[in-house]
Amino acid sequence: MTIPINAIKTLVNQFAGKASIIISENGVNVLAIKENEVIRSASLIKLAVLNTLIDSHTNLDTIIEIDDQALVAGSGVISVLRPQKLQVRKLMSMMISVSDNSATNILINYIGGIGVVNQWLKSAGFKSTQLNRMMMDTNALQAGRDNFTTAIESLALFKRALARSSEINSWFINQQFRYKLPGNFDELGLKITVANKTGEGQSLDHDVAQFIYGDQTIDIALLTSDFANRSDTISLFNQVGQLIASTILNK
């Protein structure tokens, strides 16, 4: 199998905005463009929270009481359903599969706060990924504090999470935001398994994904920012994902 590197490189280089990308084929990097460029992470920072939780050896069956004051807007369902209590594993699954902002904040507080996540990142060798604010903290944003990552580190965090367990894998495979890298083919019944995690914000769109077909595995992180036309940005993700899917199917 040969991934159409030149075609993908052309798409990325012609993108009217900033873009960084890294692609690996069966564990070997085959394309990297600005993979170490630091960018606002949006919801990709949730990968750091997930890995921190797992390495804290938390009992995933622990019940956490949900205070209404912990609920925030944005993506997710907890702020709508307003449950009184939830298991840690349920909060984790919501943080990934529906990118629930309230679940993320509850879990950050549960493990000891922002500093604990950053301490884990440092100890695990992630030098560019930082959690500097809670989800939907507009005051922090106005004060200039945001969360950051890179293509290479977000992909490493993603792959580390996937390697944890089949249960965690299922959260990414059943991810609800599928309109970026797998967007062109996700509902066509193709026998490609795609696990992914997206992120989006003001002039910000990311997707980190793993494509599996038979014995072939393609991992990719595509991070974009500073674009004027979001439709063109989503088209970039769709085209790159389609090129990878077509290559896998026609190997």
Coordinates of N, CA and C in Angstrom, one line a residue:
M1 N 0.8 -1.2 0.0 CA 0.0 0.0 0.0 C 0.9 1.2 0.0
T2 N 0.6 2.2 -0.9 CA 1.3 3.4 -0.9 C 0.3 4.6 -0.8
I3 N 0.5 5.3 0.3 CA -0.4 6.5 0.5 C 0.0 7.6 -0.5
P4 N -0.9 8.3 -1.1 CA -0.6 9.3 -2.0 C -0.1 10.6 -1.4
I5 N 1.2 10.5 -0.9 CA 1.8 11.5 -0.1 C 1.8 12.9 -0.9
N6 N 2.2 12.8 -2.1 CA 2.3 14.1 -2.9 C 0.9 14.8 -3.0
A7 N -0.1 14.0 -3.2 CA -1.5 14.6 -3.4 C -1.9 15.2 -2.1
I8 N -1.6 14.5 -0.9 CA -2.0 15.1 0.4 C -1.1 16.3 0.7
K9 N 0.1 16.2 0.3 CA 1.0 17.4 0.6 C 0.6 18.6 -0.2
T10 N 0.1 18.4 -1.4 CA -0.4 19.5 -2.3 C -1.6 20.1 -1.6
L11 N -2.5 19.3 -1.2 CA -3.8 19.8 -0.5 C -3.4 20.7 0.7
V12 N -2.5 20.2 1.5 CA -2.1 20.9 2.7 C -1.4 22.2 2.4
N13 N -0.5 22.1 1.4 CA 0.3 23.3 1.1 C -0.5 24.4 0.4
Q14 N -1.6 24.0 -0.3 CA -2.5 24.9 -0.9 C -3.6 25.5 0.0
F15 N -3.7 25.0 1.2 CA -4.8 25.4 2.1 C -4.6 26.8 2.5
A16 N -5.7 27.6 2.4 CA -5.7 29.0 2.7 C -5.8 29.3 4.2
G17 N -4.8 28.9 4.9 CA -4.8 29.0 6.3 C -3.5 28.3 6.8
K18 N -3.4 28.1 8.1 CA -2.3 27.3 8.7 C -2.8 25.8 8.8
A19 N -1.9 24.9 8.5 CA -2.2 23.5 8.6 C -0.9 22.7 9.0
S20 N -1.1 21.8 9.9 CA 0.0 20.9 10.3 C -0.5 19.5 10.2
I21 N 0.3 18.5 9.8 CA -0.2 17.2 9.6 C 0.9 16.2 9.9
I22 N 0.6 15.0 10.4 CA 1.5 13.9 10.5 C 0.7 12.6 10.2
I23 N 1.3 11.8 9.4 CA 0.6 10.5 9.0 C 1.6 9.4 9.2
S24 N 1.2 8.3 9.8 CA 2.0 7.1 9.9 C 1.3 5.9 9.3
E25 N 2.0 5.0 8.7 CA 1.5 3.8 8.1 C 2.1 2.6 8.8
N26 N 1.2 1.9 9.5 CA 1.6 0.7 10.3 C 2.8 1.1 11.2
G27 N 2.7 2.2 11.8 CA 3.7 2.7 12.8 C 4.8 3.4 12.3
V28 N 4.9 3.6 11.0 CA 6.1 4.3 10.4 C 5.6 5.7 9.8
N29 N 6.2 6.8 10.3 CA 5.8 8.1 9.8 C 6.2 8.2 8.3
V30 N 5.2 8.6 7.5 CA 5.4 8.7 6.0 C 5.2 10.2 5.6
L31 N 4.6 11.0 6.4 CA 4.4 12.4 6.0 C 4.3 13.3 7.3
A32 N 5.1 14.4 7.3 CA 5.0 15.3 8.4 C 5.3 16.7 7.9
I33 N 4.3 17.6 8.1 CA 4.4 19.0 7.7 C 4.1 19.8 9.0
K34 N 5.1 20.6 9.4 CA 4.9 21.5 10.6 C 4.3 20.7 11.8
E35 N 4.7 19.5 11.9 CA 4.1 18.6 13.0 C 4.4 19.1 14.4
N36 N 5.5 19.9 14.6 CA 5.8 20.4 15.9 C 5.3 21.9 16.2
E37 N 4.5 22.4 15.2 CA 4.0 23.7 15.4 C 2.9 23.8 16.5
V38 N 3.1 24.6 17.5 CA 2.2 24.7 18.6 C 0.9 25.5 18.1
I39 N -0.2 24.9 18.5 CA -1.5 25.5 18.0 C -2.5 25.3 19.2
R40 N -3.5 26.2 19.2 CA -4.6 26.1 20.2 C -5.2 24.7 20.0
S41 N -5.4 24.0 21.1 CA -5.8 22.6 21.0 C -7.3 22.3 20.8
A42 N -8.1 23.3 21.2 CA -9.6 23.0 21.3 C -9.8 21.7 22.1
S43 N -10.7 20.9 21.6 CA -11.1 19.7 22.4 C -10.0 18.6 22.3
L44 N -9.0 18.7 21.5 CA -7.9 17.7 21.6 C -7.3 17.6 22.9
I45 N -7.4 18.7 23.7 CA -6.8 18.6 25.1 C -7.4 17.6 25.9
K46 N -8.6 17.1 25.6 CA -9.3 16.1 26.3 C -8.5 14.8 26.2
L47 N -7.7 14.6 25.2 CA -6.8 13.4 25.2 C -5.8 13.4 26.3
A48 N -5.3 14.6 26.7 CA -4.4 14.7 27.8 C -5.1 14.3 29.1
V49 N -6.4 14.8 29.3 CA -7.1 14.6 30.5 C -7.4 13.1 30.6
L50 N -7.8 12.4 29.5 CA -8.1 11.0 29.5 C -6.9 10.2 29.9
N51 N -5.7 10.5 29.3 CA -4.5 9.7 29.7 C -4.1 9.9 31.1
T52 N -4.2 11.2 31.6 CA -3.9 11.4 33.0 C -4.8 10.6 33.9
L53 N -6.1 10.6 33.6 CA -7.0 9.8 34.4 C -6.6 8.3 34.5
I54 N -6.3 7.8 33.3 CA -6.0 6.3 33.3 C -4.7 6.0 34.1
D55 N -3.7 6.9 34.0 CA -2.5 6.6 34.7 C -2.6 6.9 36.2
S56 N -3.6 7.6 36.6 CA -3.8 7.9 38.0 C -4.4 6.6 38.7
H57 N -4.7 5.6 37.9 CA -5.3 4.3 38.5 C -6.6 4.5 39.2
T58 N -7.3 5.5 38.7 CA -8.6 5.8 39.3 C -9.6 4.6 39.1
N59 N -10.4 4.3 40.1 CA -11.4 3.3 40.0 C -12.5 3.8 39.1
L60 N -12.7 3.3 37.9 CA -13.6 3.8 36.9 C -15.1 3.7 37.3
D61 N -15.3 2.8 38.3 CA -16.7 2.6 38.8 C -17.1 3.6 39.9
T62 N -16.1 4.4 40.3 CA -16.4 5.4 41.3 C -17.6 6.4 40.9
I63 N -18.5 6.6 41.8 CA -19.6 7.5 41.5 C -19.2 8.9 41.9
I64 N -19.5 9.9 41.0 CA -19.2 11.3 41.3 C -20.6 12.0 41.3
E65 N -20.8 12.8 42.3 CA -22.0 13.6 42.4 C -21.8 14.9 41.5
I66 N -22.8 15.2 40.7 CA -22.8 16.3 39.7 C -23.4 17.5 40.3
D67 N -22.6 18.5 40.5 CA -23.2 19.8 41.0 C -23.5 20.7 39.8
D68 N -24.7 21.3 39.9 CA -25.2 22.1 38.7 C -24.2 23.2 38.4
Q69 N -23.4 23.7 39.4 CA -22.4 24.7 39.2 C -21.3 24.2 38.3
A70 N -21.1 22.9 38.2 CA -20.1 22.4 37.3 C -20.4 22.3 35.9
L71 N -21.7 22.6 35.6 CA -22.2 22.4 34.2 C -21.9 23.6 33.4
V72 N -21.4 23.4 32.1 CA -21.0 24.5 31.2 C -21.7 24.2 29.9
A73 N -21.6 25.3 29.1 CA -22.3 25.2 27.7 C -21.3 24.5 26.7
G74 N -21.7 24.6 25.5 CA -20.9 24.0 24.4 C -21.3 22.5 24.2
S75 N -20.4 21.7 23.6 CA -20.7 20.4 23.2 C -20.9 19.5 24.5
G76 N -21.8 18.5 24.3 CA -22.0 17.5 25.3 C -23.5 17.4 25.7
V77 N -23.9 16.5 26.6 CA -25.3 16.3 26.9 C -25.5 16.5 28.4
I78 N -24.5 16.5 29.3 CA -24.7 16.5 30.7 C -25.4 17.8 31.1
S79 N -25.1 18.9 30.5 CA -25.7 20.2 30.8 C -27.2 20.2 30.5
V80 N -27.6 19.3 29.6 CA -29.0 19.2 29.2 C -29.8 18.2 30.1
L81 N -29.1 17.0 30.3 CA -29.7 15.9 31.1 C -29.7 16.2 32.6
R82 N -28.7 16.9 33.0 CA -28.5 17.3 34.5 C -28.6 16.1 35.4
P83 N -27.8 15.0 35.2 CA -27.9 13.9 36.1 C -27.3 14.3 37.5
Q84 N -27.8 13.6 38.5 CA -27.3 13.9 39.9 C -26.0 13.2 40.2
K85 N -25.7 12.1 39.5 CA -24.4 11.4 39.8 C -24.1 10.6 38.5
L86 N -22.8 10.3 38.3 CA -22.4 9.5 37.2 C -21.1 8.8 37.6
Q87 N -20.9 7.6 37.0 CA -19.6 6.9 37.2 C -18.5 7.6 36.4
V88 N -17.3 7.5 36.9 CA -16.1 8.0 36.3 C -16.0 7.6 34.8
R89 N -16.3 6.3 34.6 CA -16.1 5.7 33.2 C -17.2 6.3 32.3
K90 N -18.4 6.6 32.8 CA -19.4 7.3 32.0 C -19.0 8.7 31.7
L91 N -18.5 9.4 32.6 CA -18.0 10.8 32.3 C -16.8 10.7 31.3
M92 N -15.9 9.8 31.4 CA -14.8 9.7 30.5 C -15.4 9.4 29.1
S93 N -16.3 8.5 29.0 CA -16.9 8.1 27.7 C -17.6 9.3 27.0
M94 N -18.3 10.1 27.9 CA -18.9 11.3 27.3 C -17.9 12.3 26.9
M95 N -16.8 12.5 27.7 CA -15.8 13.4 27.3 C -15.2 13.1 25.9
I96 N -15.2 11.9 25.5 CA -14.6 11.5 24.2 C -15.7 11.4 23.2
S97 N -16.7 10.6 23.4 CA -17.7 10.2 22.3 C -18.6 11.4 21.9
V98 N -18.9 12.3 22.9 CA -19.7 13.5 22.5 C -19.0 14.8 22.9
S99 N -17.7 14.6 23.2 CA -16.8 15.8 23.6 C -17.4 16.7 24.7
D100 N -18.0 16.0 25.7 CA -18.8 16.8 26.7 C -17.9 17.7 27.5
N101 N -18.1 19.0 27.5 CA -17.3 20.0 28.2 C -17.5 19.9 29.7
S102 N -18.8 19.7 30.1 CA -19.0 19.5 31.6 C -18.3 18.3 32.1
A103 N -18.4 17.2 31.4 CA -17.7 16.0 31.9 C -16.2 16.2 32.0
T104 N -15.7 16.9 31.1 CA -14.2 17.2 31.1 C -13.9 18.0 32.4
N105 N -14.6 19.1 32.6 CA -14.3 19.9 33.8 C -14.5 19.1 35.1
I106 N -15.5 18.3 35.2 CA -15.8 17.5 36.4 C -14.6 16.6 36.6
L107 N -14.1 16.0 35.5 CA -13.0 15.0 35.6 C -11.7 15.7 36.0
I108 N -11.5 16.9 35.4 CA -10.2 17.6 35.8 C -10.2 17.9 37.3
N109 N -11.4 18.4 37.8 CA -11.4 18.7 39.2 C -11.3 17.4 40.1
Y110 N -11.9 16.3 39.6 CA -11.8 15.0 40.3 C -10.4 14.5 40.5
I111 N -9.5 14.7 39.5 CA -8.1 14.2 39.6 C -7.2 15.2 40.3
G112 N -7.7 16.4 40.6 CA -6.9 17.3 41.4 C -6.6 18.6 40.7
G113 N -7.2 18.9 39.5 CA -7.0 20.2 38.9 C -6.1 20.2 37.7
I114 N -6.0 21.4 37.1 CA -5.2 21.6 35.9 C -3.7 21.2 36.1
G115 N -3.2 21.5 37.2 CA -1.8 21.2 37.5 C -1.4 19.8 37.4
V116 N -2.4 18.9 37.8 CA -2.1 17.5 37.8 C -2.0 17.0 36.4
V117 N -2.8 17.5 35.5 CA -2.8 17.1 34.1 C -1.4 17.6 33.5
N118 N -1.0 18.8 33.8 CA 0.2 19.3 33.2 C 1.4 18.6 33.8
Q119 N 1.3 18.2 35.0 CA 2.4 17.4 35.6 C 2.5 16.0 34.9
W120 N 1.4 15.4 34.6 CA 1.4 14.1 33.9 C 2.0 14.4 32.5
L121 N 1.6 15.4 31.8 CA 2.1 15.7 30.5 C 3.6 15.8 30.5
K122 N 4.1 16.6 31.5 CA 5.6 16.8 31.6 C 6.3 15.4 31.9
S123 N 5.8 14.6 32.8 CA 6.4 13.4 33.1 C 6.4 12.4 32.0
A124 N 5.3 12.5 31.1 CA 5.2 11.6 30.0 C 6.0 12.0 28.8
G125 N 6.6 13.2 28.9 CA 7.4 13.7 27.8 C 6.8 14.6 26.7
F126 N 5.6 15.1 27.1 CA 4.9 16.0 26.2 C 5.2 17.4 26.5
K127 N 6.1 18.0 25.7 CA 6.7 19.3 26.0 C 5.8 20.5 25.5
S128 N 5.0 20.2 24.5 CA 4.2 21.4 23.9 C 2.7 21.4 24.2
T129 N 2.2 20.3 24.7 CA 0.8 20.2 25.1 C 0.6 20.8 26.5
Q130 N -0.3 21.7 26.6 CA -0.6 22.4 27.9 C -2.1 22.6 28.1
L131 N -2.5 22.3 29.3 CA -3.9 22.6 29.8 C -3.8 23.8 30.7
N132 N -4.2 25.0 30.1 CA -4.1 26.2 30.9 C -5.5 26.8 31.3
R133 N -6.5 26.2 30.9 CA -7.9 26.7 31.3 C -8.9 25.5 31.2
M134 N -10.0 25.7 31.9 CA -11.0 24.7 31.9 C -11.9 24.9 30.6
M135 N -12.7 24.0 30.3 CA -13.6 24.1 29.1 C -14.6 25.3 29.3
M136 N -14.7 26.1 28.3 CA -15.7 27.2 28.2 C -15.4 28.3 29.2
D137 N -14.1 28.4 29.6 CA -13.7 29.4 30.6 C -13.4 30.7 29.8
T138 N -14.4 31.5 29.5 CA -14.2 32.7 28.6 C -13.3 33.7 29.3
N139 N -13.4 33.8 30.7 CA -12.5 34.8 31.4 C -11.1 34.4 31.2
A140 N -10.7 33.2 31.2 CA -9.3 32.8 31.0 C -8.9 33.1 29.6
L141 N -9.8 32.9 28.6 CA -9.5 33.2 27.2 C -9.3 34.7 27.1
Q142 N -10.1 35.5 27.7 CA -9.9 37.0 27.6 C -8.6 37.4 28.3
A143 N -8.2 36.6 29.2 CA -6.9 37.0 29.9 C -5.7 36.4 29.2
G144 N -6.0 35.7 28.0 CA -4.9 35.2 27.2 C -4.4 33.8 27.5
R145 N -5.2 33.1 28.3 CA -4.8 31.7 28.7 C -5.6 30.7 27.8
D146 N -4.9 29.8 27.2 CA -5.6 28.8 26.3 C -4.9 27.5 26.4
N147 N -5.4 26.5 25.8 CA -4.8 25.1 25.8 C -4.1 24.9 24.5
F148 N -3.0 24.2 24.5 CA -2.2 24.1 23.3 C -1.7 22.6 23.1
T149 N -1.4 22.3 21.8 CA -0.8 21.0 21.4 C -0.1 21.2 20.1
T150 N 0.3 20.1 19.6 CA 0.9 20.0 18.2 C 0.4 18.8 17.5
A151 N 0.6 18.7 16.2 CA 0.1 17.5 15.5 C 0.8 16.2 16.0
I152 N 2.1 16.3 16.2 CA 2.8 15.1 16.6 C 2.4 14.7 18.0
E153 N 2.2 15.6 18.9 CA 1.8 15.2 20.3 C 0.4 14.8 20.4
S154 N -0.5 15.5 19.7 CA -1.9 15.0 19.7 C -2.1 13.6 19.2
L155 N -1.3 13.3 18.1 CA -1.4 11.9 17.6 C -0.8 10.9 18.6
A156 N 0.3 11.3 19.3 CA 0.9 10.4 20.3 C -0.1 10.2 21.5
L157 N -0.8 11.2 21.9 CA -1.7 11.1 23.0 C -2.9 10.2 22.6
F158 N -3.3 10.4 21.3 CA -4.5 9.6 20.8 C -4.1 8.1 20.7
K159 N -2.9 7.8 20.2 CA -2.5 6.4 20.0 C -2.3 5.8 21.4
R160 N -1.8 6.6 22.3 CA -1.6 6.1 23.7 C -2.9 5.7 24.3
A161 N -3.9 6.5 24.1 CA -5.3 6.2 24.6 C -5.9 5.0 24.0
L162 N -5.7 4.9 22.6 CA -6.3 3.7 21.9 C -5.7 2.4 22.4
A163 N -4.4 2.5 22.8 CA -3.7 1.2 23.3 C -4.1 0.8 24.7
R164 N -4.9 1.6 25.3 CA -5.3 1.3 26.7 C -6.2 0.1 26.9
S165 N -7.3 0.1 26.2 CA -8.3 -1.0 26.3 C -9.3 -1.0 25.2
S166 N -10.0 -2.1 25.0 CA -11.1 -2.1 24.0 C -12.2 -1.2 24.3
E167 N -12.5 -1.0 25.6 CA -13.6 -0.1 26.0 C -13.3 1.3 25.6
I168 N -12.0 1.7 25.9 CA -11.6 3.1 25.5 C -11.6 3.2 24.0
N169 N -11.2 2.2 23.3 CA -11.2 2.2 21.8 C -12.6 2.5 21.3
S170 N -13.6 1.9 22.0 CA -15.0 2.0 21.5 C -15.5 3.4 21.6
W171 N -15.0 4.2 22.6 CA -15.4 5.6 22.7 C -15.0 6.4 21.5
F172 N -13.8 6.1 21.0 CA -13.3 6.8 19.8 C -14.0 6.3 18.5
I173 N -14.2 5.0 18.4 CA -14.9 4.4 17.3 C -16.3 4.9 17.1
N174 N -17.0 5.1 18.3 CA -18.4 5.6 18.3 C -18.5 7.1 18.5
Q175 N -17.4 7.8 18.2 CA -17.3 9.2 18.3 C -18.4 9.8 17.4
Q176 N -19.1 10.8 17.9 CA -20.3 11.4 17.2 C -19.9 12.4 16.2
F177 N -18.7 13.0 16.3 CA -18.3 14.0 15.3 C -17.4 13.4 14.2
R178 N -18.1 13.0 13.2 CA -17.4 12.2 12.1 C -17.4 12.9 10.8
Y179 N -17.6 14.2 10.8 CA -17.7 14.9 9.5 C -16.4 15.5 8.9
K180 N -15.3 15.2 9.6 CA -14.0 15.7 9.1 C -13.3 14.6 8.3
L181 N -12.3 14.0 8.8 CA -11.5 13.0 8.1 C -12.3 11.9 7.5
P182 N -13.3 11.3 8.3 CA -14.1 10.2 7.7 C -15.4 10.7 7.1
G183 N -15.5 12.0 6.9 CA -16.8 12.6 6.5 C -17.3 12.1 5.1
N184 N -16.4 11.9 4.2 CA -16.9 11.5 2.8 C -17.4 10.1 2.7
F185 N -17.0 9.2 3.6 CA -17.4 7.8 3.5 C -17.9 7.1 4.7
D186 N -18.1 7.9 5.8 CA -18.4 7.2 7.1 C -19.7 6.5 7.1
E187 N -20.7 6.9 6.3 CA -22.0 6.3 6.3 C -22.3 5.5 5.0
L188 N -21.2 5.1 4.3 CA -21.3 4.3 3.0 C -21.2 2.8 3.2
G189 N -21.0 2.4 4.5 CA -20.9 1.0 4.7 C -19.6 0.3 4.4
L190 N -18.5 1.1 4.2 CA -17.2 0.6 3.9 C -16.7 -0.1 5.1
K191 N -15.9 -1.1 4.9 CA -15.4 -1.9 6.0 C -14.1 -1.4 6.6
I192 N -14.1 -0.1 6.7 CA -12.9 0.6 7.3 C -13.4 1.1 8.7
T193 N -12.6 0.7 9.7 CA -12.9 1.1 11.1 C -12.1 2.4 11.3
V194 N -12.9 3.4 11.7 CA -12.2 4.7 12.0 C -12.5 5.1 13.5
A195 N -11.4 5.3 14.2 CA -11.5 5.9 15.5 C -11.0 7.4 15.4
N196 N -11.7 8.3 16.1 CA -11.2 9.7 15.9 C -11.6 10.6 17.1
K197 N -10.9 11.7 17.1 CA -11.3 12.8 18.1 C -11.1 14.1 17.4
T198 N -12.1 14.9 17.4 CA -12.0 16.2 16.8 C -11.8 17.4 17.8
G199 N -11.6 18.5 17.2 CA -11.5 19.8 18.0 C -11.9 20.9 17.1
E200 N -12.6 21.9 17.6 CA -13.0 23.1 16.8 C -13.2 24.3 17.7
G201 N -12.9 25.4 17.1 CA -13.1 26.7 17.8 C -13.1 27.8 16.8
Q202 N -12.9 29.0 17.2 CA -12.9 30.2 16.3 C -11.7 30.0 15.4
S203 N -11.9 29.9 14.1 CA -10.9 29.7 13.1 C -9.9 28.5 13.5
L204 N -10.5 27.4 13.9 CA -9.8 26.3 14.4 C -10.5 25.0 14.1
D205 N -9.9 24.1 13.4 CA -10.5 22.8 13.2 C -9.4 21.7 13.2
H206 N -9.6 20.7 14.0 CA -8.7 19.6 14.1 C -9.4 18.2 14.0
D207 N -8.6 17.2 13.6 CA -9.1 15.8 13.7 C -7.9 14.9 13.8
V208 N -8.0 14.0 14.7 CA -6.9 13.0 14.9 C -7.6 11.6 14.7
A209 N -7.1 10.8 13.8 CA -7.9 9.6 13.5 C -7.0 8.4 13.3
Q210 N -7.6 7.2 13.4 CA -6.9 5.9 13.0 C -7.8 5.2 12.1
F211 N -7.3 4.8 10.9 CA -8.0 4.1 9.9 C -7.5 2.6 10.0
I212 N -8.4 1.7 10.1 CA -8.0 0.2 10.1 C -8.8 -0.5 9.1
Y213 N -8.1 -1.3 8.3 CA -8.7 -2.1 7.3 C -7.8 -3.4 7.1
G214 N -8.4 -4.5 7.6 CA -7.5 -5.7 7.6 C -6.3 -5.6 8.5
D215 N -5.1 -5.8 7.9 CA -3.9 -5.7 8.7 C -3.2 -4.3 8.4
Q216 N -4.0 -3.4 7.9 CA -3.4 -2.0 7.6 C -3.9 -1.0 8.6
T217 N -3.0 -0.2 9.1 CA -3.4 0.8 10.1 C -2.7 2.1 9.6
I218 N -3.6 3.2 9.5 CA -3.1 4.5 9.1 C -3.5 5.4 10.3
D219 N -2.5 6.1 10.8 CA -2.8 7.1 11.9 C -2.5 8.5 11.3
I220 N -3.4 9.5 11.7 CA -3.2 10.8 11.1 C -3.7 11.9 12.1
A221 N -3.0 13.0 12.1 CA -3.4 14.2 12.9 C -3.3 15.3 11.9
L222 N -4.4 16.0 11.7 CA -4.5 17.2 10.8 C -5.1 18.3 11.6
L223 N -4.3 19.4 11.9 CA -4.7 20.5 12.7 C -4.7 21.8 11.8
T224 N -5.7 22.6 11.9 CA -5.8 23.8 11.0 C -6.2 25.0 11.9
S225 N -5.8 26.1 11.4 CA -6.2 27.4 12.1 C -6.1 28.6 11.1
D226 N -6.5 29.7 11.6 CA -6.4 31.0 10.8 C -6.9 30.9 9.4
F227 N -8.0 30.3 9.2 CA -8.6 30.2 7.9 C -9.8 31.2 7.8
A228 N -10.2 31.6 6.6 CA -11.3 32.5 6.4 C -12.6 31.7 6.1
N229 N -12.4 30.6 5.4 CA -13.6 29.8 4.9 C -13.6 28.5 5.5
R230 N -14.6 28.2 6.4 CA -14.7 26.9 7.1 C -15.1 25.8 6.1
S231 N -15.9 26.1 5.1 CA -16.3 25.1 4.2 C -15.1 24.5 3.5
D232 N -14.1 25.4 3.1 CA -12.9 24.9 2.5 C -12.1 24.1 3.4
T233 N -12.1 24.4 4.7 CA -11.4 23.7 5.7 C -11.9 22.3 5.9
I234 N -13.2 22.1 6.0 CA -13.9 20.8 6.1 C -13.6 20.0 4.9
S235 N -13.6 20.7 3.7 CA -13.3 20.0 2.5 C -11.9 19.4 2.5
L236 N -10.9 20.2 3.1 CA -9.6 19.6 3.2 C -9.6 18.3 4.0
F237 N -10.2 18.3 5.1 CA -10.3 17.1 5.9 C -10.9 16.0 5.1
N238 N -12.1 16.2 4.5 CA -12.8 15.2 3.7 C -11.9 14.7 2.6
Q239 N -11.2 15.5 1.9 CA -10.4 15.1 0.8 C -9.2 14.2 1.2
V240 N -8.5 14.6 2.3 CA -7.4 13.9 2.9 C -7.9 12.5 3.3
G241 N -9.0 12.5 4.1 CA -9.6 11.2 4.5 C -10.0 10.3 3.4
Q242 N -10.6 10.9 2.4 CA -11.0 10.1 1.2 C -9.8 9.5 0.5
L243 N -8.7 10.2 0.4 CA -7.5 9.7 -0.3 C -6.9 8.5 0.5
I244 N -6.9 8.6 1.8 CA -6.4 7.5 2.7 C -7.4 6.3 2.6
A245 N -8.7 6.5 2.6 CA -9.6 5.4 2.5 C -9.5 4.7 1.2
S246 N -9.4 5.5 0.1 CA -9.3 4.9 -1.2 C -8.1 4.1 -1.4
T247 N -7.0 4.6 -0.8 CA -5.7 3.8 -0.9 C -5.8 2.5 -0.1
I248 N -6.4 2.5 1.1 CA -6.6 1.3 1.9 C -7.4 0.3 1.1
L249 N -8.5 0.7 0.6 CA -9.4 -0.2 -0.1 C -8.9 -0.8 -1.4
N250 N -8.0 0.0 -2.1 CA -7.5 -0.4 -3.4 C -6.0 -1.0 -3.3
K251 N -5.6 -1.4 -2.1 CA -4.2 -1.8 -1.9 C -4.0 -3.1 -2.8

